[in-house]
Amino acid sequence: MNNPDLIVAAETRSPVGVPALLSSDLEPLYLRRSGTSLLIDFSTGEAAMLHFGADLGLALPDLSLLGEAVPHSALDVPVTLGLIPQASSGWRGRPGLRGHRNGQAFSARLRVVSVERSSVEGSHGEDCSAVITQADPEAGVSVRTEIRFNDGGLLQLRHRLDNHGADPYSLDELAAVLPVGRAAIEILDLTGRWCRESHPQRLPLRQGTWVRSGRHGRTGHDASLLLAAGTPGFGNRHGQVWAVHLGWSGNHESFVDAAADGRTVMGASELLGAGEISVAANASYETPWLFAAYSAAGLDGISDAFYTWFRARPHHPGVRSGKARPVVLNVWEAVYFDHRLEPLLELAEAAAGLGVERFVLDDGWFRGRRDDQAGLGDWYVDEDLWPAGLTPLIDAVTGHGMEFGLWVEPEMVNEDSDLARAHPDWIAGPAQRSAGGPAGRLPERWRHQQVLDLVNPAAWQYIFDRLDALLSEYRISYLKWDQNRDLAEMGHAGRPSVHAQTLAAYRLLDELRKAHPGVEIESCSSGGARVDLGILERTDRIWASDCNDALERQTIQRWTGVVVPPELVGSHIGPTTSHTTARTHDLSFRAITAMFGHFGLEWDVRRLAAAERTELAAAIALFKQYRPLLHSGRMVRADEPDPALRLHGVVSHDGGEALYALVSVATSFAEVPGRVCLPGLLPDAAYRVEAVYPAADDRRAFLQAAPPAWLVGGIEASGRFLAESGLPMPVLNPEHGLLLAVRRVTAAAPAADPAANSAHPVRNP
Ligand code: GLA
């Protein structure tokens, strides 16, 4: 149950009384995983973060001698960079903890109480996770920090603050931070808007704080999925990079804080509203997980760490279900709100004929929903549109051998709905209201809708029951779970409630998954406004953007993919002329773009010309052929010097095969592209490279008198040759792509070449 009065107190309770302080003779904590390490020293009595970055090997110096110099006009002792950076240790950067008891106890002095260490199988007996507890008896608080170092090098860190005092502790911020190496002098993060999510921006790292605030109540179209800092010009495959991500779908801040003393930290925290978190006596507050990675080989190394973590989860789609990600057809851009059985049956038949494996009925099927102005909240199949319910459509879809998926937007309500008319007080807003009473002042509408107050147990239960009933009544394998507005002025009982609402939405997903374990869920939020590892812990894919324009998608998917592996990123072939940009693209470019994701269609494929249908069916078959590789391999993005070209690919972990896409996003300055490098293969293995799509003589894709000689029959070359010298590429027209399949042709690696600098191909075709 979601009791509003226990928003905070309902979280884990701690034992009464502040834990006793330990002496400071604890062994340092040195966690190492997959080339990355974290070093925390306790010799000052505080958890002092000495290092996060490259593995430091086994021989560590005497850490107690590593305190900084004491400069003039400064604190008389060296300043510690704590696990919770605090003013009580002289830290003048952004504090890790801000809170008070009615204006008192405003500055905590946290000291180490306990350190629990543990290793996991496969970590060679070394510590790879730990729990550090620090406490301040005077302030009456303790902070328990959980650290997990996952295989692949992805670090997870979160804090729990326990209030041991008799009165409530008002929490303003509890941040998770990590040190960044001095070599980092450049910041990269992502921003965006509707239909243009996940675009990178770079800036120099200067003294001061670079903060990205998300006040949308949801993750946000402009959210920085990744905040990175690194060495000058760090790229996809070169340079040192430190990166963080906050696994949270509510308000948040991520920041790089370069202090005047020369040290830099990066981190993130939940952004709390005024008075939002008051931690009751003997109650606690827990932060979301901070995820962090370090790479000595550019952003691809960061992706390796995230992908390894995702794919090791027992509930990762594919791992959980044991089945490949089905090819989807979503009807949205085919029919919008025009829900009529006959055309939908035709669409299902056409989809099945093309090789589609999952058919998703989008918005418009429930009571009163004829457009986007009414109906949200009334989660009953509309009797006028569907006199026999959804069964005729579902039977047809499943009869064709496809799964059936359904769109829902459970966290929202239209004022024009039976639900809002019956329960005006279930609409979230800033006003304090009583049960059954008027709604009070409401936030401005957004897409004509408001937010349903899921912190209200009755509202939560109603939504759970409706979704549970639909999933029980119909053969639904998949929910497209949408969330189409910011949570502005989000309040419950007159207090800010984004925190509680986010947890309530999480709990709704968790409980439904428990009740219907076979159902997959997609997280959509006006496209990609809720892409984060908090929502992805309880969903099976994200909808990266409402923009199906392949050119836009090249950027959106490339950068979403730095964190999220392709099997989790919904990616559809849209109509020939994009509904969101009016750009027209050939099918080959649209298909090559959609292949590097969870592939699907969002297009009225009922009346395609015969040639187009044949090409589309072939593209779907091609995706299915490479799906196991695309959804399990390592992502490779070349540092392509020509801004008009992009090269990305997926290479299998054993280096045995790869699929690359060369994409032209503009016209090039050069007459011919020259030799484009294909990095990421085993240097000393021999490979066969073949152009698979489109055909070499496709006049729409290429503008040339003749293609490079190898393009027609393929070529064999070593991984080193392909990475260092590359292959001459055809002249692609702008906004076209070329798919290249690479297969290893020798079983054993040849002996190391003594003249390592000469890059001769291993075999000549
Ligand atoms: C949002 C989604 C779209 C579609 C519509 C339906 O905009 O992002 O994909 O589902 O809602 O209203």
mmCIF file of N, CA and C in Angstrom, residues 429-434 438-440 493-494:
data_model
loop_
_atom_site.group_PDB
_atom_site.id
_atom_site.type_symbol
_atom_site.label_atom_id
_atom_site.label_comp_id
_atom_site.label_asym_id
_atom_site.label_seq_id
_atom_site.Cartn_x
_atom_site.Cartn_y
_atom_site.Cartn_z
ATOM 1 N N GLY A 429 -1.776 18.069 -8.141
ATOM 2 C CA GLY A 429 -1.569 19.504 -8.317
ATOM 3 C C GLY A 429 -1.064 20.110 -7.027
ATOM 4 N N PRO A 430 -0.876 21.407 -7.035
ATOM 5 C CA PRO A 430 -0.288 22.045 -5.859
ATOM 6 C C PRO A 430 -1.254 22.206 -4.685
ATOM 7 N N ALA A 431 -2.561 22.114 -4.954
ATOM 8 C CA ALA A 431 -3.527 22.442 -3.898
ATOM 9 C C ALA A 431 -3.711 21.291 -2.922
ATOM 10 N N GLN A 432 -4.056 21.659 -1.672
ATOM 11 C CA GLN A 432 -4.409 20.632 -0.679
ATOM 12 C C GLN A 432 -5.891 20.333 -0.848
ATOM 13 N N ARG A 433 -6.260 19.063 -0.967
ATOM 14 C CA ARG A 433 -7.664 18.731 -1.242
ATOM 15 C C ARG A 433 -8.152 17.625 -0.330
ATOM 16 N N SER A 434 -9.452 17.485 -0.271
ATOM 17 C CA SER A 434 -9.975 16.371 0.524
ATOM 18 C C SER A 434 -10.630 15.358 -0.410
ATOM 19 N N PRO A 438 -13.339 19.076 -4.649
ATOM 20 C CA PRO A 438 -12.933 19.627 -5.946
ATOM 21 C C PRO A 438 -11.428 19.487 -6.152
ATOM 22 N N ALA A 439 -11.036 19.638 -7.411
ATOM 23 C CA ALA A 439 -9.637 19.418 -7.738
ATOM 24 C C ALA A 439 -8.727 20.525 -7.214
ATOM 25 N N GLY A 440 -9.272 21.701 -6.918
ATOM 26 C CA GLY A 440 -8.424 22.823 -6.500
ATOM 27 C C GLY A 440 -7.676 23.374 -7.705
ATOM 28 N N ALA A 493 -1.367 16.107 -1.318
ATOM 29 C CA ALA A 493 -1.741 16.669 -0.017
ATOM 30 C C ALA A 493 -1.004 17.979 0.249
ATOM 31 N N GLY A 494 -0.827 18.757 -0.809
ATOM 32 C CA GLY A 494 -0.240 20.083 -0.642
ATOM 33 C C GLY A 494 1.273 20.113 -0.568
#
